[in-house]
mmCIF file of C-alpha atoms in Angstrom:
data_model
loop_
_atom_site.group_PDB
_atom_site.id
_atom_site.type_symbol
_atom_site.label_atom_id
_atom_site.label_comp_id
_atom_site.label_asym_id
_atom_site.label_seq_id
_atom_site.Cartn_x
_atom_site.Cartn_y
_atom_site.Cartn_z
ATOM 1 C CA UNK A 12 134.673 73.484 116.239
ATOM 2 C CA UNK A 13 131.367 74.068 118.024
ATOM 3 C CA UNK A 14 130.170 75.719 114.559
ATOM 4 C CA UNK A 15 129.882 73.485 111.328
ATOM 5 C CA UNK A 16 132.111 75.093 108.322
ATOM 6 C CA UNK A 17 129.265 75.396 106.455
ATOM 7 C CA UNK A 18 127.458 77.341 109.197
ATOM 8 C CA UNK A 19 130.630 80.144 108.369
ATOM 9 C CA UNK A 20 130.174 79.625 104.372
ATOM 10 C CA UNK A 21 126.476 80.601 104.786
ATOM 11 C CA UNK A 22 127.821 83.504 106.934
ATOM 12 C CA UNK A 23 130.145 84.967 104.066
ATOM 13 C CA UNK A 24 127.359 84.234 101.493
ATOM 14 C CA UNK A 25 125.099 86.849 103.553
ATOM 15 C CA UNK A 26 128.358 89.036 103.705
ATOM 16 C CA UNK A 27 128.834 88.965 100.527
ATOM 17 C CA UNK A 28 124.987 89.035 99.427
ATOM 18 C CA UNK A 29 124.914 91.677 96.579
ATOM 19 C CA UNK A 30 129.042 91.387 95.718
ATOM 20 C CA UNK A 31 129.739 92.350 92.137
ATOM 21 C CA UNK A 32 131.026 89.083 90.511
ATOM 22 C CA UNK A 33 133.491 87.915 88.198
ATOM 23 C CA UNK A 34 132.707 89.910 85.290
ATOM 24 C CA UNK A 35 133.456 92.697 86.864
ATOM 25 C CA UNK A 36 136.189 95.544 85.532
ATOM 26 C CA UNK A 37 139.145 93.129 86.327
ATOM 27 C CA UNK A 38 139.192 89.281 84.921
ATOM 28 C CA UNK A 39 142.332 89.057 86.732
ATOM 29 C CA UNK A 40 141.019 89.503 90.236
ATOM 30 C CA UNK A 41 139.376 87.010 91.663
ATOM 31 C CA UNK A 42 136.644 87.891 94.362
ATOM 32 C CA UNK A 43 135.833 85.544 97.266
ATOM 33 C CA UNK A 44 132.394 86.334 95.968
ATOM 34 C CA UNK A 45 133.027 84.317 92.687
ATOM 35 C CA UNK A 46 133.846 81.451 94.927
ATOM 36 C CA UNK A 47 131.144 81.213 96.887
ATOM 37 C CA UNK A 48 128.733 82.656 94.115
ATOM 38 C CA UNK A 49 129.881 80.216 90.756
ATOM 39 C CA UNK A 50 130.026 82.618 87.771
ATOM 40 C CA UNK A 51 129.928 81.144 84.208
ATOM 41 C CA UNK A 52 131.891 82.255 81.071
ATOM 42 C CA UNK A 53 131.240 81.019 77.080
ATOM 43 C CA UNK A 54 133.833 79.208 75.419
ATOM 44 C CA UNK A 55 134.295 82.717 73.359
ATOM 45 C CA UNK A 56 135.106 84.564 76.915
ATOM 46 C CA UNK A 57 137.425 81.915 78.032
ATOM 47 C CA UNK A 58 139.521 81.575 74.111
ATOM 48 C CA UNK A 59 139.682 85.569 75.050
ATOM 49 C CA UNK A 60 140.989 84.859 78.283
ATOM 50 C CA UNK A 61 145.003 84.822 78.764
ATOM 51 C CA UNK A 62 146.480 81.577 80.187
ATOM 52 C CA UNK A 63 142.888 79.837 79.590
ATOM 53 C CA UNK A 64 141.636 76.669 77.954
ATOM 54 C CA UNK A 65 138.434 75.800 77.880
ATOM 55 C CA UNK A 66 137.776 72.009 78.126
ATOM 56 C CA UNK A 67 134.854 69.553 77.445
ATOM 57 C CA UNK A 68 134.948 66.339 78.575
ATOM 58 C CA UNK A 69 132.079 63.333 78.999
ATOM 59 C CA UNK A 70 132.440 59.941 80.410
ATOM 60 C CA UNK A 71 130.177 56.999 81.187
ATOM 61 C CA UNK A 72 129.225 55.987 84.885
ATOM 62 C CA UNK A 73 127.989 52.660 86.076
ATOM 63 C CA UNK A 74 124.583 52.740 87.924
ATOM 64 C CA UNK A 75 124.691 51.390 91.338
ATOM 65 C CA UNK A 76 121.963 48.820 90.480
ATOM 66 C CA UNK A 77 122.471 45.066 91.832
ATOM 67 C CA UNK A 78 123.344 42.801 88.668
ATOM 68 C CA UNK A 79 123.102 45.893 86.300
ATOM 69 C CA UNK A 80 125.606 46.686 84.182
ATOM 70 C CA UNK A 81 123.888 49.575 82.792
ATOM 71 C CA UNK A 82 125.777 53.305 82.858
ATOM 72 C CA UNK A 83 125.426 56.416 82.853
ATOM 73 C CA UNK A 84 126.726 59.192 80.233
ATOM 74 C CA UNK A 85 127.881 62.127 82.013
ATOM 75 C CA UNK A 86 129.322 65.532 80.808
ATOM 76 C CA UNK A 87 131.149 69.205 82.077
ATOM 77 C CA UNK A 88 132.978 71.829 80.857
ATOM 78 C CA UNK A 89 134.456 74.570 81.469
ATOM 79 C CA UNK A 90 137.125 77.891 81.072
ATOM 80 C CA UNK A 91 139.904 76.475 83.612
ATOM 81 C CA UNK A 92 142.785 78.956 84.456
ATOM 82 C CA UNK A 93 145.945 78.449 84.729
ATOM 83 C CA UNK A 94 149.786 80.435 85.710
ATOM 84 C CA UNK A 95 152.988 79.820 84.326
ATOM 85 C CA UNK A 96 156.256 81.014 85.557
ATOM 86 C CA UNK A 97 158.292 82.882 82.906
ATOM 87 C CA UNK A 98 159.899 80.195 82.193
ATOM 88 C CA UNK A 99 156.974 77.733 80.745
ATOM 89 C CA UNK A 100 157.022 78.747 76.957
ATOM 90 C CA UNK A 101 160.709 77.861 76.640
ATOM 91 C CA UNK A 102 161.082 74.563 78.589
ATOM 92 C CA UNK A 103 160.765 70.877 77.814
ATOM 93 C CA UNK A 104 158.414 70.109 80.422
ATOM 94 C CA UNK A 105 157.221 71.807 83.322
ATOM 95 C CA UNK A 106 155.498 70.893 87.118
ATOM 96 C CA UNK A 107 151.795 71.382 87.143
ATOM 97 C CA UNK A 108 150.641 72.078 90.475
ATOM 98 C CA UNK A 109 147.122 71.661 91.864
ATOM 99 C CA UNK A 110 146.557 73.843 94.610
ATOM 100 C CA UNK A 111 144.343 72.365 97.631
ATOM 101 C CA UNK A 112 140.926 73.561 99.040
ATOM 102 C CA UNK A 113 140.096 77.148 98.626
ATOM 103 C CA UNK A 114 138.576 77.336 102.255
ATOM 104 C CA UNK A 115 140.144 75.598 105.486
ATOM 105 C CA UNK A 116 137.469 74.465 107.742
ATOM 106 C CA UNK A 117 140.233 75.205 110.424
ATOM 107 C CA UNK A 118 140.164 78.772 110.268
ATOM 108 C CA UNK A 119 137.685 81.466 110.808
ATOM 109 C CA UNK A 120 135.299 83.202 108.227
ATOM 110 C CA UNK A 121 137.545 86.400 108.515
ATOM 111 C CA UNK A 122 140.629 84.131 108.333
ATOM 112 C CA UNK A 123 139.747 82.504 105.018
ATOM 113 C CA UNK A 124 138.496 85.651 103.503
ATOM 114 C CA UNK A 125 141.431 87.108 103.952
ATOM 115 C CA UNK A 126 143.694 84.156 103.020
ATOM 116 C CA UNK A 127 141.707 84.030 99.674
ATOM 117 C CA UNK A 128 141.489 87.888 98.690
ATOM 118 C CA UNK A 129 145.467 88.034 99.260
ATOM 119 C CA UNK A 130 146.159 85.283 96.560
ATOM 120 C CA UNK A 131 142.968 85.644 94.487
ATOM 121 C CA UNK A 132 144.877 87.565 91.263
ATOM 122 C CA UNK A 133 146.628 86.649 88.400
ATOM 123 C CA UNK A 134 149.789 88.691 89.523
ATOM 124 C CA UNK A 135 149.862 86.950 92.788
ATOM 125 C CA UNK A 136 149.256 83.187 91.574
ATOM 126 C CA UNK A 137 152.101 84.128 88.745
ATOM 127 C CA UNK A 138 154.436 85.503 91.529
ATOM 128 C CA UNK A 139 153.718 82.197 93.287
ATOM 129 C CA UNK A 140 154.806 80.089 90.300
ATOM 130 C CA UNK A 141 158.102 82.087 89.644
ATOM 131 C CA UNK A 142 159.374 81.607 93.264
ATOM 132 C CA UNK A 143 158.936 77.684 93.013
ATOM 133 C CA UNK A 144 160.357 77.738 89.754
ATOM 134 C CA UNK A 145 163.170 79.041 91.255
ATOM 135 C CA UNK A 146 163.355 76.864 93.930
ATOM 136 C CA UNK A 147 162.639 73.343 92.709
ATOM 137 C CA UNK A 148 164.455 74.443 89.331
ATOM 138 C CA UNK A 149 161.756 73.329 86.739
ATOM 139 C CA UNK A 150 158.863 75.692 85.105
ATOM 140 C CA UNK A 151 155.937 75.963 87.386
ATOM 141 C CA UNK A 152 152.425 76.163 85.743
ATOM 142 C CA UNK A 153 150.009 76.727 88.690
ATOM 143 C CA UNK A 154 146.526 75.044 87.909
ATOM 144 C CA UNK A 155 143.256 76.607 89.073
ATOM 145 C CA UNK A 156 140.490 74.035 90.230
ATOM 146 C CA UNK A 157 137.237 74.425 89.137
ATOM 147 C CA UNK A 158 135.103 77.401 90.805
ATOM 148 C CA UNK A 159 138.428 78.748 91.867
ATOM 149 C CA UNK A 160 140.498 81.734 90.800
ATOM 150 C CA UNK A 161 139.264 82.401 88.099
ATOM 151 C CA UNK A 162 137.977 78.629 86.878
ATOM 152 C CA UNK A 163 134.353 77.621 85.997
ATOM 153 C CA UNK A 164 132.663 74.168 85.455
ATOM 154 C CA UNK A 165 131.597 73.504 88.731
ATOM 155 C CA UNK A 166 130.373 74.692 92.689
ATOM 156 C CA UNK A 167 134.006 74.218 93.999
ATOM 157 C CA UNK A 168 132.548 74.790 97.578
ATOM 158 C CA UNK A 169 129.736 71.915 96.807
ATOM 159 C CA UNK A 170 131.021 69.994 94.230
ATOM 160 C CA UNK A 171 135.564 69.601 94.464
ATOM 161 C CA UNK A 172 135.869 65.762 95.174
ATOM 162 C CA UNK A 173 133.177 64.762 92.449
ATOM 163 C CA UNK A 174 133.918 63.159 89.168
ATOM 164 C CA UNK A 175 133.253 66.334 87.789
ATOM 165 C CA UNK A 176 136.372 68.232 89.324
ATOM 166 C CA UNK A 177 138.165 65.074 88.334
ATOM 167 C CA UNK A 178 137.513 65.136 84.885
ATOM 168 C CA UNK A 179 137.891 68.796 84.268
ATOM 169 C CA UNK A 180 141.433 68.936 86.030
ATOM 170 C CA UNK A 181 142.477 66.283 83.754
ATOM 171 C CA UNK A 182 141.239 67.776 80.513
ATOM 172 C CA UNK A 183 142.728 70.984 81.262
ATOM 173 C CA UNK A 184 146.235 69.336 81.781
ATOM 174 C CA UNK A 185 146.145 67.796 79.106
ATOM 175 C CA UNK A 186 144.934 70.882 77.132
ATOM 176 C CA UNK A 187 148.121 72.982 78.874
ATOM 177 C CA UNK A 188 150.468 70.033 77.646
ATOM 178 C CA UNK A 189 149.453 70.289 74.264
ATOM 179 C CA UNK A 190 149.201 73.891 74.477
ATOM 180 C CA UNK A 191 152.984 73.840 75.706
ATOM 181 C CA UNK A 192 154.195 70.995 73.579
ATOM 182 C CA UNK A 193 155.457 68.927 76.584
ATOM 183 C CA UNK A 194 155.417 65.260 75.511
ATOM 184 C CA UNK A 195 155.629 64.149 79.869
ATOM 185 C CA UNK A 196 155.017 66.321 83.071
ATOM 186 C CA UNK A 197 155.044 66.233 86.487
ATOM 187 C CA UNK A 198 152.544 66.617 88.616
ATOM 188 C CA UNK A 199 152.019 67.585 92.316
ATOM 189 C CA UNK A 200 149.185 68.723 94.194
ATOM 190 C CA UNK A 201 148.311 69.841 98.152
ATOM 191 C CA UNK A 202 145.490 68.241 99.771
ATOM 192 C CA UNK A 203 142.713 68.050 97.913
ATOM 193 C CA UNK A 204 144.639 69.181 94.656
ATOM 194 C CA UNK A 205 146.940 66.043 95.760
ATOM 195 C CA UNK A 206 143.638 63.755 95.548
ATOM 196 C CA UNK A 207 143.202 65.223 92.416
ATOM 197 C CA UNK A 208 146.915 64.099 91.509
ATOM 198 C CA UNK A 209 145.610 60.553 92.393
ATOM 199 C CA UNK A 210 142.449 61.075 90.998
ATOM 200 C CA UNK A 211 144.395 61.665 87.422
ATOM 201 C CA UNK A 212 146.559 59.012 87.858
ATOM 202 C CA UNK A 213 143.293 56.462 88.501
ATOM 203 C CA UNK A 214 142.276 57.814 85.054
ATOM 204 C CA UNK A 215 145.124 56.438 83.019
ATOM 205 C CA UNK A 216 147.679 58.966 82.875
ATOM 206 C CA UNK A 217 150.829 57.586 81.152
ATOM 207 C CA UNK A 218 152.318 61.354 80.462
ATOM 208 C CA UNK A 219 153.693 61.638 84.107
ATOM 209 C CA UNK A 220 157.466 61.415 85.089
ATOM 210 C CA UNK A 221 156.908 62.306 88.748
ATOM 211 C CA UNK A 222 153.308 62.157 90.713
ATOM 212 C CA UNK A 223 153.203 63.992 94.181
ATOM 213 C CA UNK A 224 150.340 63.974 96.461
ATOM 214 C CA UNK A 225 151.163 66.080 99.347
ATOM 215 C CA UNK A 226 148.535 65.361 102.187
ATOM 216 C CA UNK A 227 146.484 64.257 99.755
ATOM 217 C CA UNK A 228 142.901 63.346 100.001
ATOM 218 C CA UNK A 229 143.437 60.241 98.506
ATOM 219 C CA UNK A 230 140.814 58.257 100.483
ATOM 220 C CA UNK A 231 138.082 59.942 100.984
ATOM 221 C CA UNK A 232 136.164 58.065 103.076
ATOM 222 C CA UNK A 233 138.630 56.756 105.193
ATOM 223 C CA UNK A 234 139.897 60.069 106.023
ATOM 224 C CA UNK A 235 135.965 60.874 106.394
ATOM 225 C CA UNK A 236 135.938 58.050 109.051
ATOM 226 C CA UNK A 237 139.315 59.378 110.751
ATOM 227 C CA UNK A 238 137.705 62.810 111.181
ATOM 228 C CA UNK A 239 134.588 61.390 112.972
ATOM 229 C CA UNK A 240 133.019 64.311 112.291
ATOM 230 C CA UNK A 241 129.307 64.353 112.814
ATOM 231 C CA UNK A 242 128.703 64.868 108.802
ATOM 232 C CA UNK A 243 131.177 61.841 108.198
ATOM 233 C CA UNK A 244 128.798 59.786 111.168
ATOM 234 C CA UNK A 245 125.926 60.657 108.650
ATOM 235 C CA UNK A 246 127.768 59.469 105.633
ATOM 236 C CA UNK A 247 128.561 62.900 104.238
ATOM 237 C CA UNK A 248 131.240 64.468 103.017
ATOM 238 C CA UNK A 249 132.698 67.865 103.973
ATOM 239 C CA UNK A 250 130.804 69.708 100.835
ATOM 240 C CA UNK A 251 127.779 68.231 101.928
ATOM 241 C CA UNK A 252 127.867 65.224 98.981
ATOM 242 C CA UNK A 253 127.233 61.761 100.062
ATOM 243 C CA UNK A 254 130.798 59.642 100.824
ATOM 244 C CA UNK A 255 128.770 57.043 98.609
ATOM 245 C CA UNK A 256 128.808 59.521 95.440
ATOM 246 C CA UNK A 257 132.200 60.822 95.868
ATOM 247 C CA UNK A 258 135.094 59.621 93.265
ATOM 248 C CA UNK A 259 137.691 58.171 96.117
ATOM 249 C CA UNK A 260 140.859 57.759 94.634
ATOM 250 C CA UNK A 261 141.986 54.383 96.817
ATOM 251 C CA UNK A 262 138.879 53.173 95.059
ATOM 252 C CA UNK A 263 140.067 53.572 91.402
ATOM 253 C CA UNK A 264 143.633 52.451 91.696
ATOM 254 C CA UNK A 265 142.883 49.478 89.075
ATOM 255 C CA UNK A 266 142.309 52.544 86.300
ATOM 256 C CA UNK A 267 145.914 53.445 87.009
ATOM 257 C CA UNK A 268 147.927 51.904 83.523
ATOM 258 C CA UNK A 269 151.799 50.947 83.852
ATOM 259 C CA UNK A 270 154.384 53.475 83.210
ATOM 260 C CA UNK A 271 157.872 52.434 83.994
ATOM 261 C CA UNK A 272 159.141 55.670 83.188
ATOM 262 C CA UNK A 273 156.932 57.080 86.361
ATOM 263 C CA UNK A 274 157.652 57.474 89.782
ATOM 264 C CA UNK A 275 154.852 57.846 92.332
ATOM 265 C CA UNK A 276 155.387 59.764 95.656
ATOM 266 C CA UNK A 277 153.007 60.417 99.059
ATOM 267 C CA UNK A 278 154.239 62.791 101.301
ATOM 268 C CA UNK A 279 152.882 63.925 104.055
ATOM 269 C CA UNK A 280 153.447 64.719 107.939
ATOM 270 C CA UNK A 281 152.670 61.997 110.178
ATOM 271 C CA UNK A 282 150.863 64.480 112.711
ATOM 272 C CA UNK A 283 148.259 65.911 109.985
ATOM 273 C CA UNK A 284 145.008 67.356 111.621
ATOM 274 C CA UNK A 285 143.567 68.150 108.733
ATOM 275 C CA UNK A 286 144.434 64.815 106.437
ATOM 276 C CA UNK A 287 145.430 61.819 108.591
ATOM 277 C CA UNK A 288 148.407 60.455 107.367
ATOM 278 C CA UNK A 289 146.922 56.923 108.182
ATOM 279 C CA UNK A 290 144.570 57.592 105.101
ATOM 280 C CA UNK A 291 147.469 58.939 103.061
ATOM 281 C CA UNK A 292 149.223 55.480 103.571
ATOM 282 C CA UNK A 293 146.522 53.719 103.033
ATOM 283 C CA UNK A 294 146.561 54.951 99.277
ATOM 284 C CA UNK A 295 150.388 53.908 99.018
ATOM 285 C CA UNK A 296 150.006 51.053 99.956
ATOM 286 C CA UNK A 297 146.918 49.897 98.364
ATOM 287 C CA UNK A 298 149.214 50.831 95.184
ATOM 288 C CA UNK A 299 151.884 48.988 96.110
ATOM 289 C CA UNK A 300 149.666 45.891 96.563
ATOM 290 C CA UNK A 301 148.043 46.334 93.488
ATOM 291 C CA UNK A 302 151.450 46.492 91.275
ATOM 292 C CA UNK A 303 152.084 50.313 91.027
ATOM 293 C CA UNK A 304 155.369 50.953 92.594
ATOM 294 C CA UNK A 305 155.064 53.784 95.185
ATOM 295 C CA UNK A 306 156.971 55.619 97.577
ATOM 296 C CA UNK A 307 155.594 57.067 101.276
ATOM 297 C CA UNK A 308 157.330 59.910 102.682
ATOM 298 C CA UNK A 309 157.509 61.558 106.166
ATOM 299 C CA UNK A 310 158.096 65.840 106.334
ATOM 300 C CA UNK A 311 157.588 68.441 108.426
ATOM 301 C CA UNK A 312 154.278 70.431 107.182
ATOM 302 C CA UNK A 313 153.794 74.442 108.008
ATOM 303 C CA UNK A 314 151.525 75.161 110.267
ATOM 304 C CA UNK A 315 149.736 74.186 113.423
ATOM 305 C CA UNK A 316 147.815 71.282 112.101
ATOM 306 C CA UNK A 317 150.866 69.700 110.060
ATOM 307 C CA UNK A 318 149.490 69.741 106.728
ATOM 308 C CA UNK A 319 150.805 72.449 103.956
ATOM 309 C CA UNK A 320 153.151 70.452 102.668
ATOM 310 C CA UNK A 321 153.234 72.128 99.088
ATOM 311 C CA UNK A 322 156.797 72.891 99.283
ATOM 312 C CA UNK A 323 158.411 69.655 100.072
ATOM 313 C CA UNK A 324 155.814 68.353 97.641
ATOM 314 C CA UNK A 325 157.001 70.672 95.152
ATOM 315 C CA UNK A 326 160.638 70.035 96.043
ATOM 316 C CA UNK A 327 159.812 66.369 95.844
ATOM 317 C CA UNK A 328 158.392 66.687 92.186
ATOM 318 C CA UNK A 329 161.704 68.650 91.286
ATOM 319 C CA UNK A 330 164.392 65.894 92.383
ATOM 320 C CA UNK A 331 162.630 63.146 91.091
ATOM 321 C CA UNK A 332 162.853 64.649 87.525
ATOM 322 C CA UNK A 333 166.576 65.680 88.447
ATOM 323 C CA UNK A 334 166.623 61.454 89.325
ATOM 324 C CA UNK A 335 167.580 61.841 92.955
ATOM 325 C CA UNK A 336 167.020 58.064 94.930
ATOM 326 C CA UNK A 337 163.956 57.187 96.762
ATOM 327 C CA UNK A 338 166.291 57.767 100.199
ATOM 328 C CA UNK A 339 168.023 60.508 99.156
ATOM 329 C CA UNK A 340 164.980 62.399 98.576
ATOM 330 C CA UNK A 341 163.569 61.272 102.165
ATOM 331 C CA UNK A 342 166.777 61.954 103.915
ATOM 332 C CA UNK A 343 166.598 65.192 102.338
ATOM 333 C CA UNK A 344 163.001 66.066 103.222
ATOM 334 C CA UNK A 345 164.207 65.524 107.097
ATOM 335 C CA UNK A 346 166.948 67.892 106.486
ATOM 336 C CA UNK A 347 164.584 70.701 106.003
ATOM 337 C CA UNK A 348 163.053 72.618 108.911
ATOM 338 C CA UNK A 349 159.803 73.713 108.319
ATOM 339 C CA UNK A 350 159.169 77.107 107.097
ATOM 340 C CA UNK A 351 156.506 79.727 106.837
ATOM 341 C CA UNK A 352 155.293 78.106 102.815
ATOM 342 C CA UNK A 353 155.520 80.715 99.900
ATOM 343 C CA UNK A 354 153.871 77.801 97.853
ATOM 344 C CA UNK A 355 150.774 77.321 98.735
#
């Protein structure tokens, strides 16, 4: 593009300049403006809040000092929303999915205004999580990132790929398991919500049956690197955060604890635009090398730049728990044509 994607967020922020936000007369409409403009809520908002937990989390980082071992003590919280498919209350476990960026960088302003608006409600995010339900046949609980559809805690437009977002996603999981009373999940994500899928797992998960990072922004910088975009030649990221200060899955993978009882899967489309799947296999196999069994996979993303692979991922997550092998799953990813998505 000639025009940087921030050059069009700065566009819809003057657009929008004035936009009513998020406590407005409906808590279960979410306005682009609330995206682009972060709103906050109290813990006593968000407990008032249906199919909300609020979430506190802190953490220690180490200072990037030469022969320091000094850290860092770090906090966020935050009222993160989420949307279960009827089904959720009665089951034994359920797929959390974590949906990707809220804004494509390969579309227009009016494009991703209007992408947003149509799926920025509860009803329509619910709708969503019945349909996969259906289709994957496990309860669907739809996560919202932080700063997105209806979530706090963070500038999702600034800040998605920090620690931060990291943290928060994985407190609010756990919160939703607990809330649930599933004992083990599974857990699949598109794009950047499938970095946050490896993000979690870096963390120490050991609650997972089935991990899926579809086109997953697993390595951050690598795919930075891939782009060669002129922020990426300047060492920044996408958001405008330095590649240095960004928490890169690939770089993590030693936080990731043994689970036997896990399976691990990448999928993604081999002609991705948006996510080279070069960087995508770089994260499985740096796994694979460092003693955490994982399994690439090859579909056929929606779309003209081969990425939205949220239903295959989706699908993926699904067979796995039903115990479908490794090749049966592939062979049956290559059997599906690709589709206009109703997932993501």
């Amino acid at each position: 593009m000639k025009r940087t994607f921030r050059y069009y967020v700065a566009a819809l922020l003057g657009t929008l300049a004035g936009t009513a936000h998020g406590s407005g007369p409906d808590p279960d409409v979410f306005p682009v403006a609330d995206l682009l403009h972060p709103v906050t809520v109290t813990r006593e908002q968000c407990e008032q809040t249906r199919d909300a937990v609020w979430v506190e989390t802190s953490w220690h980082e180490r200072l990037e000092q030469t022969g320091s071992a000094a850290s860092k003590r770090h906090s966020a919280e935050g009222c993160i929303r989420y949307f279960p498919s009827p089904d959720a209350a009665q089951a034994q476990t359920a797929l959390l999915f974590i949906h990707g960026d809220a804004m494509s960088p390969a579309l227009s302003l009016e494009q991703n205004q209007r992408n947003y608006e149509k799926v920025g409600s509860y009803k329509a995010q619910v709708a969503r999580a019945t349909r996969t339900s259906k289709d994957v046949g496990l309860a669907v609980i739809r996560i919202a990132r932080p700063g997105v559809f209806g979530s706090t805690g963070l500038d999702h437009m600034h800040q998605r790929r920090m620690s931060e977002e990291a943290r928060l996603v994985d407190a609010a999981v756990t919160a939703i398991k607990n809330r649930y009373g599933y004992s083990r999940i599974q857990l699949a994500g598109l794009s950047g919500g499938g970095g946050l899928v490896g993000a979690l797992l870096t963390l120490g998960r050991t609650d997972i049956d089935c991990a899926v990072v579809g086109s997953g922004v697993v390595s951050v910088k690598l795919r930075s690197q891939l782009l060669d975009s002129s922020a990426a030649r300047r060492g920044f990221d996408q958001t405008g955060q330095k590649l240095s200060q960004v928490y890169d899955p690939i770089d993590h993978v030693r936080g990731i604890k043994a689970d036997w009882d896990r399976r691990i899967f990448i999928v993604g489309d081999p002609l991705d635009q948006a996510v080279a799947f070069e960087s995508q296999a770089a994260f499985q196999q740096h796994l694979v090398e460092s003693g955490v069994p994982a399994t690439l996979l090859q579909a056929k993303a929606v779309g003209p730049t081969h990425h939205d692979v949220a239903n295959d991922a989706q699908r993926v997550a699904g067979w796995c728990k039903a115990g479908v092998s490794n090749a049966e799953i592939q062979a049956r990813l290559a059997s599906v044509p690709a589709a206009v998505s109703a997932a993501e």
